[in-house]
Tab-separated table of N, CA and C in Angstrom:
chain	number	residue	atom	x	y	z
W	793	UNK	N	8.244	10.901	2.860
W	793	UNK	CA	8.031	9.589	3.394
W	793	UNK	C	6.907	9.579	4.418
W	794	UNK	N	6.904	10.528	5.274
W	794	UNK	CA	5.498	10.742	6.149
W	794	UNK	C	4.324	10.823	5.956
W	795	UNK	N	4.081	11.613	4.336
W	795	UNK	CA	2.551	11.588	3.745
W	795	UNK	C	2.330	9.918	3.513
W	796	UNK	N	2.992	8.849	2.722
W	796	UNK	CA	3.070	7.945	2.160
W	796	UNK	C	2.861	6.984	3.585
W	797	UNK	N	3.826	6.923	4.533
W	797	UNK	CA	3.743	6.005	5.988
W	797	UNK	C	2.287	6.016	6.585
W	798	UNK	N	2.285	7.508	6.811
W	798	UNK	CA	0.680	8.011	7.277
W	798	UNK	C	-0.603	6.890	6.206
W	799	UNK	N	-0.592	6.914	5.526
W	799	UNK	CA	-1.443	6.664	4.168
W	799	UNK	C	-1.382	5.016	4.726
W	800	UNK	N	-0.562	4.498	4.921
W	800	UNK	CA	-0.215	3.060	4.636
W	800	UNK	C	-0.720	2.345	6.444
W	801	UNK	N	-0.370	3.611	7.185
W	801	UNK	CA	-0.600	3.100	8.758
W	801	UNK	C	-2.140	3.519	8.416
W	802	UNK	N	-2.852	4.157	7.918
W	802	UNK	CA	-4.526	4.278	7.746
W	802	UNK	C	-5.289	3.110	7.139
W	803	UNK	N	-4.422	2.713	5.934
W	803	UNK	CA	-5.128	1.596	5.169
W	803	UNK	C	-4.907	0.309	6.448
W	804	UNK	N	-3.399	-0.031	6.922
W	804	UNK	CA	-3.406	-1.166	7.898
W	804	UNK	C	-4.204	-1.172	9.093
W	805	UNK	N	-4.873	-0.051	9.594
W	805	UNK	CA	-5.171	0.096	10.831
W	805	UNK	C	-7.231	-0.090	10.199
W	806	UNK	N	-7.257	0.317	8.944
W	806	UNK	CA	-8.566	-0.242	8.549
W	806	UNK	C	-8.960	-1.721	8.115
W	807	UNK	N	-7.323	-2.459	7.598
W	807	UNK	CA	-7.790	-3.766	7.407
W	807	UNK	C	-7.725	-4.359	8.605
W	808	UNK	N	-7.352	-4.380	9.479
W	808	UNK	CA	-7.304	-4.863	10.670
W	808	UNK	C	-8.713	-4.942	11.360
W	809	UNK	N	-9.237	-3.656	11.579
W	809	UNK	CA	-10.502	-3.816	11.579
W	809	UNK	C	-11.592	-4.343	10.888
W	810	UNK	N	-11.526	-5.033	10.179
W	810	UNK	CA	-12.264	-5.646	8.824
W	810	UNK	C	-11.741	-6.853	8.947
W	811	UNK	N	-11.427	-7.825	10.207
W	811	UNK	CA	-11.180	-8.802	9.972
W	811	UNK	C	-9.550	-8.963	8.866
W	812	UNK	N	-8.767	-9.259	9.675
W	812	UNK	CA	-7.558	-9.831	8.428
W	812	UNK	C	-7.854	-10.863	7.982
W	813	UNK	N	-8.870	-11.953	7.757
W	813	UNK	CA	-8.821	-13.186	7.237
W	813	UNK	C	-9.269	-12.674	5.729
W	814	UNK	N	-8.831	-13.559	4.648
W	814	UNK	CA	-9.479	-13.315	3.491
W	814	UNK	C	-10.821	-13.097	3.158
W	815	UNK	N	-11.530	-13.183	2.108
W	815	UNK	CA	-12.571	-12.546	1.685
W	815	UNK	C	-12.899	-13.547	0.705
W	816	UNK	N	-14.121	-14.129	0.615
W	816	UNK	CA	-14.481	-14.867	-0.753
W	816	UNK	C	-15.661	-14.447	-1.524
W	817	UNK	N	-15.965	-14.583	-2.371
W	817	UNK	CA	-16.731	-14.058	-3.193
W	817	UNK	C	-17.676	-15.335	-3.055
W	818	UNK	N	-18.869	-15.083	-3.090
W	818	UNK	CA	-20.264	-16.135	-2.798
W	818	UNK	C	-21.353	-16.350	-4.334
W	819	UNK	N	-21.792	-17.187	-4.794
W	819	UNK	CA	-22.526	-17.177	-6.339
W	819	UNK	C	-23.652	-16.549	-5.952
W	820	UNK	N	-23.819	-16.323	-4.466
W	820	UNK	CA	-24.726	-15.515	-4.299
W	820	UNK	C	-25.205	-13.825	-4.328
W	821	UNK	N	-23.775	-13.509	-4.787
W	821	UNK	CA	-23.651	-11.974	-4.898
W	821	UNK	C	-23.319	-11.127	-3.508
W	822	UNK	N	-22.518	-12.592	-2.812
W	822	UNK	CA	-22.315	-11.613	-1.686
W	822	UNK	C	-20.821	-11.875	-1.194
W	823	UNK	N	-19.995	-11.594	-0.360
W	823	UNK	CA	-18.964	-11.547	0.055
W	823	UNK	C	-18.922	-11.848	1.673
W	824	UNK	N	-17.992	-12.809	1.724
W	824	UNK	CA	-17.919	-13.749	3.023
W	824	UNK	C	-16.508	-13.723	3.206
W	825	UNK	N	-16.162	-13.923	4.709
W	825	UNK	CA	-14.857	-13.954	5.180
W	825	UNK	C	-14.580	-15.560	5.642
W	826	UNK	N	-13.670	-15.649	4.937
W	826	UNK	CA	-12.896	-16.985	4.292
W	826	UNK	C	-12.204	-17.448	5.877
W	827	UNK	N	-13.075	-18.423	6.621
W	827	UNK	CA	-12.769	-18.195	8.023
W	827	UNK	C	-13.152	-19.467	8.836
W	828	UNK	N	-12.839	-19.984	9.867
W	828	UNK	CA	-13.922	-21.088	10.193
W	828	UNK	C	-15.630	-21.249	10.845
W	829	UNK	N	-15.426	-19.828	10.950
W	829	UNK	CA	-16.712	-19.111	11.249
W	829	UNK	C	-17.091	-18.512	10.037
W	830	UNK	N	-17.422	-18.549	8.894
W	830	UNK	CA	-17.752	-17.754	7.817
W	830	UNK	C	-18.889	-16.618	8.230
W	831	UNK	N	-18.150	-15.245	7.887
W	831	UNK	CA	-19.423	-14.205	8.201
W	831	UNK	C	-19.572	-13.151	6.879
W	832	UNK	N	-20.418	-12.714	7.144
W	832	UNK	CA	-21.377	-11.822	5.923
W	832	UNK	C	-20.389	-10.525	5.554
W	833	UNK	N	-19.317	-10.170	4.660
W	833	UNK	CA	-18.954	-8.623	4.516
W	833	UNK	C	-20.023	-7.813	3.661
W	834	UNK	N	-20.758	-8.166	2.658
W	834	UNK	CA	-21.045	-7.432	1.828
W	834	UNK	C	-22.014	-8.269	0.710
W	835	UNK	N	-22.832	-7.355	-0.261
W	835	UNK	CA	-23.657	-7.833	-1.133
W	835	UNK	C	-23.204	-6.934	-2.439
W	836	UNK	N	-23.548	-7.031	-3.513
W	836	UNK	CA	-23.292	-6.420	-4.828
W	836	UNK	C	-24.111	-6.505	-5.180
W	837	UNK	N	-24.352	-5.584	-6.205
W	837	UNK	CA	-25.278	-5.262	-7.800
W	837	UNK	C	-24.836	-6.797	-8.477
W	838	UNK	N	-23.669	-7.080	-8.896
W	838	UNK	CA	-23.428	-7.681	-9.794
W	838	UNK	C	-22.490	-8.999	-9.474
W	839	UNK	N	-21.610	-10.088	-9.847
W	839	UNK	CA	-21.017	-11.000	-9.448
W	839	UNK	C	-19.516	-9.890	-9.918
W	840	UNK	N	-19.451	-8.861	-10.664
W	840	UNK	CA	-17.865	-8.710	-11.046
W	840	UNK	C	-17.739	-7.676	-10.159
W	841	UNK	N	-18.580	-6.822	-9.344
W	841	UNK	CA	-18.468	-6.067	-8.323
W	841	UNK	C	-17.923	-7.130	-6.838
W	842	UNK	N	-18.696	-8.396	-6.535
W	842	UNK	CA	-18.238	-9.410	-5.634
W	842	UNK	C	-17.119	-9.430	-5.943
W	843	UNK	N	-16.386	-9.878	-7.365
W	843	UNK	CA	-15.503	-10.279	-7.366
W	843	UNK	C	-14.160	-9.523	-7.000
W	844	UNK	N	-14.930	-8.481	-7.135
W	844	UNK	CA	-13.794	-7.455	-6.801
W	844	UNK	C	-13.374	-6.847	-5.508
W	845	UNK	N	-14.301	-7.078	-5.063
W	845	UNK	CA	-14.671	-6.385	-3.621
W	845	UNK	C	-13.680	-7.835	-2.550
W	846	UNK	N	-14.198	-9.019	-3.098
W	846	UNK	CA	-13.606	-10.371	-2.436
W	846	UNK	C	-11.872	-10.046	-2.552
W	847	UNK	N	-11.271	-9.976	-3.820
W	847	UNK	CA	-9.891	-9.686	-4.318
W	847	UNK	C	-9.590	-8.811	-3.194
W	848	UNK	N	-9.707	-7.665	-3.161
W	848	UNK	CA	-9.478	-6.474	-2.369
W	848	UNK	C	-9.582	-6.564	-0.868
W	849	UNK	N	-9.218	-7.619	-0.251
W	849	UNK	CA	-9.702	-8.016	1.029
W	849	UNK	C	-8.773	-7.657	1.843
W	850	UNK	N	-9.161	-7.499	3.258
W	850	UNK	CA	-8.313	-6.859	4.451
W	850	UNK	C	-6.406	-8.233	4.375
W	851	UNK	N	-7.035	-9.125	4.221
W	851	UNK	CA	-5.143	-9.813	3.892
W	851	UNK	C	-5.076	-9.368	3.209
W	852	UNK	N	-5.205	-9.083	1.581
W	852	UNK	CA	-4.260	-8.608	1.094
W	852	UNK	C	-3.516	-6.815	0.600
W	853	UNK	N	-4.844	-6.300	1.450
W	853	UNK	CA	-4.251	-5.121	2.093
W	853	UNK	C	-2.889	-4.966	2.913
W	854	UNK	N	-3.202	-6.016	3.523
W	854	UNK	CA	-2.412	-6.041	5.065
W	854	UNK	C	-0.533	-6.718	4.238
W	855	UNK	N	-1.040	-7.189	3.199
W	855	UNK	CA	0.367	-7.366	2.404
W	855	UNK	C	0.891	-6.537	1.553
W	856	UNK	N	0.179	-5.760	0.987
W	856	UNK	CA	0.179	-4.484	-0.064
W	856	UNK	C	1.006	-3.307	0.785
W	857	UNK	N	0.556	-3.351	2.287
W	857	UNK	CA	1.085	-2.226	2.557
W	857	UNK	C	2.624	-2.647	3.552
W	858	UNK	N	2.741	-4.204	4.073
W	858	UNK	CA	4.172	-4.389	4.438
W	858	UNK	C	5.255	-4.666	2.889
W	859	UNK	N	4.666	-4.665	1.690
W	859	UNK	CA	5.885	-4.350	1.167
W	859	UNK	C	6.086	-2.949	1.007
W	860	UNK	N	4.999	-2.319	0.741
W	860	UNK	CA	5.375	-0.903	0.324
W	860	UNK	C	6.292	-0.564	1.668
W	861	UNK	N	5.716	-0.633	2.778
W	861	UNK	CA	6.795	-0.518	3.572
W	861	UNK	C	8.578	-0.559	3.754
W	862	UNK	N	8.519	-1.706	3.025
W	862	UNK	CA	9.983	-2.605	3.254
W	862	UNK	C	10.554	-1.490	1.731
W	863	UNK	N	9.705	-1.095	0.748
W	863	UNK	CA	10.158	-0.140	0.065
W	863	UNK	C	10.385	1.474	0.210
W	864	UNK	N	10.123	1.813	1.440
W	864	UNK	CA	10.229	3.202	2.190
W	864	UNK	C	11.577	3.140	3.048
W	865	UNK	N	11.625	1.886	3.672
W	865	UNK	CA	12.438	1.540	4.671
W	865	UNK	C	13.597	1.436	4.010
W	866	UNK	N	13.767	0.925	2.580
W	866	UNK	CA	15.165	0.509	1.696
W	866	UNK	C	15.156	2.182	1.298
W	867	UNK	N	14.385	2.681	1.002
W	867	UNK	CA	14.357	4.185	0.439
W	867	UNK	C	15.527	4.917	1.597
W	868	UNK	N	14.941	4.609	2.623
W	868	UNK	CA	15.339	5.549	3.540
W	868	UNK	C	16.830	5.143	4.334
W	869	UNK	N	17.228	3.868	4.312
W	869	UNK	CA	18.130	3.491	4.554
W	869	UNK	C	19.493	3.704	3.160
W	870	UNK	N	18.808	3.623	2.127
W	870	UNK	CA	20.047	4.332	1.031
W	870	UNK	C	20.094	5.920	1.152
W	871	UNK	N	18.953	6.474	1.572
W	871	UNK	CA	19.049	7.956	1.761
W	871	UNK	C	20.231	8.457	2.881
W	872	UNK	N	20.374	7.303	4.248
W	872	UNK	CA	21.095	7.511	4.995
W	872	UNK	C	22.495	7.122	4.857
W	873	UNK	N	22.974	6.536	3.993
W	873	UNK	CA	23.966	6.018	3.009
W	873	UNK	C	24.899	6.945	2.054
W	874	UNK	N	23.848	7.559	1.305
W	874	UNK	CA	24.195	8.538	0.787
W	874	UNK	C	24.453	9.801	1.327
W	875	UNK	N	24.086	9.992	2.497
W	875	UNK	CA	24.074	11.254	3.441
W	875	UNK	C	24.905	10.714	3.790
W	876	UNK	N	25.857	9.878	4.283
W	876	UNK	CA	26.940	9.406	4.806
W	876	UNK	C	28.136	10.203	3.817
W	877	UNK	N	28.034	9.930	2.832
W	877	UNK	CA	29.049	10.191	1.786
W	877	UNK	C	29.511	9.024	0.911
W	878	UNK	N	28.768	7.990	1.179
W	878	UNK	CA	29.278	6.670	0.705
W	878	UNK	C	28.604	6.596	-0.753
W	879	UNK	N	28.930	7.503	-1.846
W	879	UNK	CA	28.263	7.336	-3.587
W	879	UNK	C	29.047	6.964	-4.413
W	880	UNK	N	27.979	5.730	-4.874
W	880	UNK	CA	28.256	4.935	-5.762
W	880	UNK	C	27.257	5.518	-7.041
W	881	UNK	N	27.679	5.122	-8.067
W	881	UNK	CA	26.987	5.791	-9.725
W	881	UNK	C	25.817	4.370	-9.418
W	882	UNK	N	26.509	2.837	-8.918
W	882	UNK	CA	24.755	1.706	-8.945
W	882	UNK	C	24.115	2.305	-7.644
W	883	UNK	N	24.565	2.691	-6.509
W	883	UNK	CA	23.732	3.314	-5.365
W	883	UNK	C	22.899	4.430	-5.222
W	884	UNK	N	23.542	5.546	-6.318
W	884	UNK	CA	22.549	6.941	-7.017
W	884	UNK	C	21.545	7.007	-8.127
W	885	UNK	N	22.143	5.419	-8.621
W	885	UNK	CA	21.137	5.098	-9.563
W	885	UNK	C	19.990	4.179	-9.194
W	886	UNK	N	20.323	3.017	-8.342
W	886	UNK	CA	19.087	2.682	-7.204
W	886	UNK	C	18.372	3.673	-6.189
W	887	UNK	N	18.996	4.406	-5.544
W	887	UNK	CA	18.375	5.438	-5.244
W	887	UNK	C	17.120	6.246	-5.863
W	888	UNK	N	17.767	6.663	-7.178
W	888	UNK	CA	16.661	7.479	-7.727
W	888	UNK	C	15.399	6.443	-8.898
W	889	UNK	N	15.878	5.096	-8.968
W	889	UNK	CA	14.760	4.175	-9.038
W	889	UNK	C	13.811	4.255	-8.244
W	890	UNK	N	14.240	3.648	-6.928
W	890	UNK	CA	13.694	3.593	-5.699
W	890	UNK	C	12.292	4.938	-5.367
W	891	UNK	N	12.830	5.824	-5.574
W	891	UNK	CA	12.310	7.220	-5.829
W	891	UNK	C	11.053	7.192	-6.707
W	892	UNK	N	11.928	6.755	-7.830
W	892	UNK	CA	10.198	6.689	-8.853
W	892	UNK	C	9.351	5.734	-8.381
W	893	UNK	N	9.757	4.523	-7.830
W	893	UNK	CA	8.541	3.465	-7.285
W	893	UNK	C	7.607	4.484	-6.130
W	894	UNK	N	8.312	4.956	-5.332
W	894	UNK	CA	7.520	5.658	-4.169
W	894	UNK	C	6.656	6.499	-4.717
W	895	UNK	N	6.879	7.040	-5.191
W	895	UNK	CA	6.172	8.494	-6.413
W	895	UNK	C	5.428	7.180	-6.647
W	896	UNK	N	5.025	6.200	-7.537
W	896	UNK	CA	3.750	5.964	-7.968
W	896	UNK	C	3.011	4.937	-6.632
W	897	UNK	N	3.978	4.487	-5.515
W	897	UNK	CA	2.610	4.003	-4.468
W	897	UNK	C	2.034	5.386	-4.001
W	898	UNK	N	2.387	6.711	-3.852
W	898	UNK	CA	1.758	7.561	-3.489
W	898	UNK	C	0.654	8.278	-4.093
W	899	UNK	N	0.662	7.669	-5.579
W	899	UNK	CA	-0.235	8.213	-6.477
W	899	UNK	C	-1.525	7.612	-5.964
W	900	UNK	N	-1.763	6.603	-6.116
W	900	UNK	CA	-3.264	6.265	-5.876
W	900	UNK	C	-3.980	7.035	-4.165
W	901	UNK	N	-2.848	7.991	-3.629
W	901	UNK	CA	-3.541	8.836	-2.352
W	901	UNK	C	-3.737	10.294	-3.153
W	902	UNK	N	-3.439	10.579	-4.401
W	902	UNK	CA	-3.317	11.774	-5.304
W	902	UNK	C	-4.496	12.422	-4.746
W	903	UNK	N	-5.716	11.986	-4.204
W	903	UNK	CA	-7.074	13.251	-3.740
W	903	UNK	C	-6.626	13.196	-2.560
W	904	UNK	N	-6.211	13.088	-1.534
W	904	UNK	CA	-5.744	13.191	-0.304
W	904	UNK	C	-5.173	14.859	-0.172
W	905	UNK	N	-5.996	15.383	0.887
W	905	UNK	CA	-5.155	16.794	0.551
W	905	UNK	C	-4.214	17.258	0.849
W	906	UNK	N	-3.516	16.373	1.493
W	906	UNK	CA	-1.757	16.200	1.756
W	906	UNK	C	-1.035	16.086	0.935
W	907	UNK	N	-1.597	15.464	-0.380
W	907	UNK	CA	-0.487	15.064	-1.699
W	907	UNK	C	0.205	16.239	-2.347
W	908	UNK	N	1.222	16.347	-2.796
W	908	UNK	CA	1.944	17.260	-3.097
W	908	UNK	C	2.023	16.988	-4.769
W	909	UNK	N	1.320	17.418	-5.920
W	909	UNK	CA	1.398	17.793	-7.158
W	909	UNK	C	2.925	16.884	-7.499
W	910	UNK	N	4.268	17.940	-6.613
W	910	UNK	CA	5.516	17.301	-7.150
W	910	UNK	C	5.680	16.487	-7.329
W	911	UNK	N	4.926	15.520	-6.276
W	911	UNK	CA	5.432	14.188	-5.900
W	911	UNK	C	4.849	13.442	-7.572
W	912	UNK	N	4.160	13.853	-8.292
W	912	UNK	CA	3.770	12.939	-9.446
W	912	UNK	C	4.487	12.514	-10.252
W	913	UNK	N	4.382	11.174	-10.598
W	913	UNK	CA	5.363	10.750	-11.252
W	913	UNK	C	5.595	10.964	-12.858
């Protein structure tokens, strides 16, 4: 859970800096923050590079990583459940759901040299 938290407090602590307001994509090939001050993020080669770059914006970073959160936090609160002694066959079986979701938000940190091979899903 610490490689994965770590990972998620890096990405939030970079959208933050990047302005949390959205991101819009410009016909001009450039990328603007969706704001009442509109300011300049970025330019592209192409309009599907804008478009992508706009999508990918510090909000919805900043939402990407409070659910993954709220999915570490349920992780870890059935972990403490089950360490209790309290097993259920639907609670061991949410459990080890739960498990495989984490295994693939951790995948996309897979070059990170903290990642652990095991962890693959």
């Amino acid at each position: 859970m610490e490689f994965l938290r770590d990972r998620l407090a890096k990405d939030e602590q970079l959208a933050r800096a990047c302005a949390a307001s959205s991101w819009r994509a410009e016909p001009s090939g450039s990328v603007a923050v969706d704001a009442e001050d509109p300011a300049f993020v970025a330019t592209a080669e192409n309009q599907a590079y804008v478009e992508h770059i706009a999508r990918h914006d510090p909000a919805r970073t900043l939402r990407e990583v409070a659910a993954a959160r709220q999915i570490v936090d349920d992780y870890e609160k059935e972990s403490w459940i089950l360490d209790q002694g309290h097993r259920t066959p639907e609670l061991v079986a949410a459990h080890a759901a739960r498990e495989s979701v984490l295994r693939l938000l951790a995948l996309p940190h897979a070059a990170h040299p903290a990642y652990q091979e095991e962890w693959r899903p």
